[in-house]
Structures are given as C-alpha cells and as structure tokens.
Amino acid sequence: MSFRVAEFYSGIGGMHFALKGAGVDSHVVRAFDINTVANDVYKHNFPGVPVMQRNIEALPMSMFEALRADLWTMSPPCQPYTRQGHQKGSEDPRSKSFLFIIDLLAKLARKPKYLLMENVAGFDKSDTRPILLRQLLRLGYRFEEY
C-alpha cells in the first residue's frame, strides 16, 4: 500500500527523508512550512512536492480534506517545550498552530489513518501533551511514544 502523506512543519524535509530511508512506500502530496529558507531547501531536496508557505490556521477546511492523506507527519515548533526555552507550552504563541491541528482532527470528515509526530525532550511534561493524547483517544487512535 502506498501512503498519501501530508507533511506539516516540513522544515527541510526530515520526515520525508526518514520515510524514504525507512523504505515506506509513500507519496508526499503537499508540504507545509512558514519558513521561506526551509521551504527553499525542501524544494531543492524534493523538487516534485508542492510546498505551501502559509499559516496553517488560515487554511480552509476544504484544503485539509482535499489532501486525502493517509499519513500526516509533523515536526511542530519545539520552542514552547524545550528545556532551554521558557516552557510555556500551550500558552506560547508558537504552539497555536499545533493546537489548531489537534482540534482540526475532530472536524475532518476524512481523518488521516496515521499520524507521525516528533518533538523535543520537554514536550512529554508539557500541558500540550495531554491535550493531544485526549484528542487521539477520543478519535479512536492508538499511539506509541518513544
């Protein structure tokens, strides 16, 4: 089975590279990141993938539905959670788009079958982690944390 992948907070394509390196049969249908330099590098690394530079919260529901992605990969902003940061969690404005995605999952008619997320040490003790886990459980996802 080939997975249709939407890559949120795509950066320079680390998750995309990891999928390929792991031999996962996948096709990234769109990558999203707000950083112009990261997007330029992503386009260089993966020239066939459309990259969208927009605030995720500004995208219409129809955009998420149109992706028809089986797998969402995410590397959300780490600054709200990192041990070197202020550890404000969901109170940090940089966590806003991730909280939006967590909420969005419940509203989608066609939810992704799989979510793959990475973050930093400190996320596990944040107030955002239980928000994410409650939503995943509510929607019937099973999860593993490493």
CSV table of C-alpha atoms in Angstrom, one decimal:
chain,number,residue,atom,x,y,z
A,1,MET,CA,0.0,0.0,0.0
A,2,SER,CA,1.3,3.4,-0.9
A,3,PHE,CA,0.6,6.1,1.6
A,4,ARG,CA,-0.5,9.6,0.6
A,5,VAL,CA,1.4,11.9,3.0
A,6,ALA,CA,0.8,15.5,4.2
A,7,GLU,CA,3.9,16.9,5.8
A,8,PHE,CA,3.2,19.7,8.3
A,9,TYR,CA,6.0,21.8,9.7
A,10,SER,CA,8.1,20.2,7.0
A,11,GLY,CA,11.3,22.2,7.5
A,12,ILE,CA,13.9,21.0,5.0
A,13,GLY,CA,12.1,17.6,4.7
A,14,GLY,CA,13.5,15.5,7.5
A,15,MET,CA,10.3,13.4,7.9
A,16,HIS,CA,10.1,12.9,4.1
A,17,PHE,CA,13.7,11.8,4.1
A,18,ALA,CA,13.0,9.4,7.0
A,19,LEU,CA,10.1,7.8,5.2
A,20,LYS,CA,12.2,7.2,2.1
A,21,GLY,CA,15.2,5.9,4.2
A,22,ALA,CA,12.9,3.5,6.0
A,23,GLY,CA,11.6,2.2,2.7
A,24,VAL,CA,8.0,3.3,3.4
A,25,ASP,CA,6.0,3.3,0.1
A,26,SER,CA,4.7,6.8,0.2
A,27,HIS,CA,3.9,9.9,-1.9
A,28,VAL,CA,4.1,13.3,-0.2
A,29,VAL,CA,1.1,15.3,-1.7
A,30,ARG,CA,2.0,18.6,0.0
A,31,ALA,CA,4.4,20.0,2.5
A,32,PHE,CA,3.6,23.0,4.7
A,33,ASP,CA,6.1,25.3,6.5
A,34,ILE,CA,6.1,29.0,7.3
A,35,ASN,CA,9.9,29.4,6.9
A,36,THR,CA,11.0,30.7,3.5
A,37,VAL,CA,14.6,29.4,3.8
A,38,ALA,CA,13.5,25.9,4.9
A,39,ASN,CA,11.0,25.8,2.0
A,40,ASP,CA,13.7,26.7,-0.5
A,41,VAL,CA,15.8,23.8,0.9
A,42,TYR,CA,12.8,21.5,0.9
A,43,LYS,CA,12.1,22.3,-2.8
A,44,HIS,CA,15.8,21.6,-3.6
A,45,ASN,CA,15.7,18.3,-1.7
A,46,PHE,CA,12.2,17.2,-3.1
A,47,PRO,CA,11.5,19.1,-6.3
A,48,GLY,CA,8.3,17.3,-7.2
A,49,VAL,CA,6.5,18.1,-4.0
A,50,PRO,CA,4.2,21.2,-3.8
A,51,VAL,CA,5.3,23.3,-0.8
A,52,MET,CA,2.8,25.7,0.8
A,53,GLN,CA,4.1,28.7,2.8
A,54,ARG,CA,1.0,29.7,4.7
A,55,ASN,CA,-0.2,29.9,8.3
A,56,ILE,CA,-1.8,26.5,8.9
A,57,GLU,CA,-4.6,28.2,10.8
A,58,ALA,CA,-5.6,30.3,7.8
A,59,LEU,CA,-6.2,27.3,5.5
A,60,PRO,CA,-9.8,26.4,4.8
A,61,MET,CA,-11.2,23.0,5.9
A,62,SER,CA,-11.5,22.1,2.2
A,63,MET,CA,-7.7,22.3,1.8
A,64,PHE,CA,-7.2,19.6,4.5
A,65,GLU,CA,-10.0,17.5,3.2
A,66,ALA,CA,-8.6,17.7,-0.4
A,67,LEU,CA,-5.3,16.3,0.7
A,68,ARG,CA,-6.9,12.9,1.2
A,69,ALA,CA,-3.8,11.9,3.1
A,70,ASP,CA,-3.4,8.6,4.9
A,71,LEU,CA,-0.5,9.8,6.9
A,72,TRP,CA,0.2,13.2,8.5
A,73,THR,CA,3.8,13.8,9.5
A,74,MET,CA,4.5,16.7,11.9
A,75,SER,CA,7.5,18.4,13.5
A,76,PRO,CA,5.7,21.2,15.3
A,77,PRO,CA,7.6,24.1,16.8
A,78,CYS,CA,9.7,22.9,19.7
A,79,GLN,CA,10.4,26.3,21.4
A,80,PRO,CA,7.3,26.1,23.6
A,81,TYR,CA,8.5,22.8,25.1
A,82,THR,CA,12.3,22.7,25.0
A,83,ARG,CA,14.3,22.6,28.2
A,84,GLN,CA,16.3,25.6,27.1
A,85,GLY,CA,13.1,27.7,26.4
A,86,HIS,CA,10.6,29.3,28.6
A,87,GLN,CA,8.5,26.0,28.7
A,88,LYS,CA,5.2,27.9,28.3
A,89,GLY,CA,3.6,25.0,26.4
A,90,SER,CA,0.1,25.9,25.1
A,91,GLU,CA,0.5,29.4,26.4
A,92,ASP,CA,3.3,30.1,24.0
A,93,PRO,CA,2.0,31.7,20.7
A,94,ARG,CA,4.2,29.3,18.7
A,95,SER,CA,2.1,26.4,19.9
A,96,LYS,CA,-1.1,27.9,18.4
A,97,SER,CA,-0.9,26.2,15.0
A,98,PHE,CA,-0.3,22.8,16.6
A,99,LEU,CA,-3.3,23.2,18.9
A,100,PHE,CA,-5.3,24.1,15.8
A,101,ILE,CA,-4.3,20.8,14.2
A,102,ILE,CA,-5.2,18.9,17.3
A,103,ASP,CA,-8.6,20.5,17.3
A,104,LEU,CA,-9.0,20.1,13.5
A,105,LEU,CA,-8.6,16.3,13.6
A,106,ALA,CA,-12.1,16.0,15.2
A,107,LYS,CA,-13.7,18.2,12.5
A,108,LEU,CA,-12.4,16.3,9.4
A,109,ALA,CA,-14.8,14.1,7.5
A,110,ARG,CA,-11.8,12.0,6.3
A,111,LYS,CA,-9.2,11.8,9.1
A,112,PRO,CA,-5.7,10.6,8.4
A,113,LYS,CA,-5.3,6.9,9.3
A,114,TYR,CA,-1.8,7.6,10.8
A,115,LEU,CA,-0.1,10.5,12.5
A,116,LEU,CA,3.7,10.6,12.9
A,117,MET,CA,5.0,13.4,15.2
A,118,GLU,CA,8.4,14.2,16.6
A,119,ASN,CA,9.2,16.8,19.2
A,120,VAL,CA,11.8,17.6,21.8
A,121,ALA,CA,12.5,16.5,25.4
A,122,GLY,CA,10.2,18.6,27.4
A,123,PHE,CA,7.1,18.0,25.3
A,124,ASP,CA,6.4,14.9,27.4
A,125,LYS,CA,6.0,17.2,30.5
A,126,SER,CA,4.1,20.0,28.8
A,127,ASP,CA,0.4,20.8,29.1
A,128,THR,CA,0.0,20.2,25.4
A,129,ARG,CA,0.8,16.5,25.5
A,130,PRO,CA,-2.4,15.6,27.5
A,131,ILE,CA,-4.4,17.7,25.1
A,132,LEU,CA,-3.0,15.7,22.2
A,133,LEU,CA,-3.4,12.4,23.9
A,134,ARG,CA,-7.0,13.0,24.9
A,135,GLN,CA,-7.9,14.0,21.4
A,136,LEU,CA,-6.2,10.9,19.9
A,137,LEU,CA,-8.1,8.7,22.4
A,138,ARG,CA,-11.4,10.4,21.7
A,139,LEU,CA,-11.0,9.9,18.0
A,140,GLY,CA,-10.0,6.2,18.3
A,141,TYR,CA,-6.3,6.4,17.5
A,142,ARG,CA,-3.9,4.1,19.1
A,143,PHE,CA,-0.5,5.6,19.9
A,144,GLU,CA,3.1,4.8,21.0
A,145,GLU,CA,5.5,7.2,22.4
A,146,TYR,CA,9.3,6.8,22.2
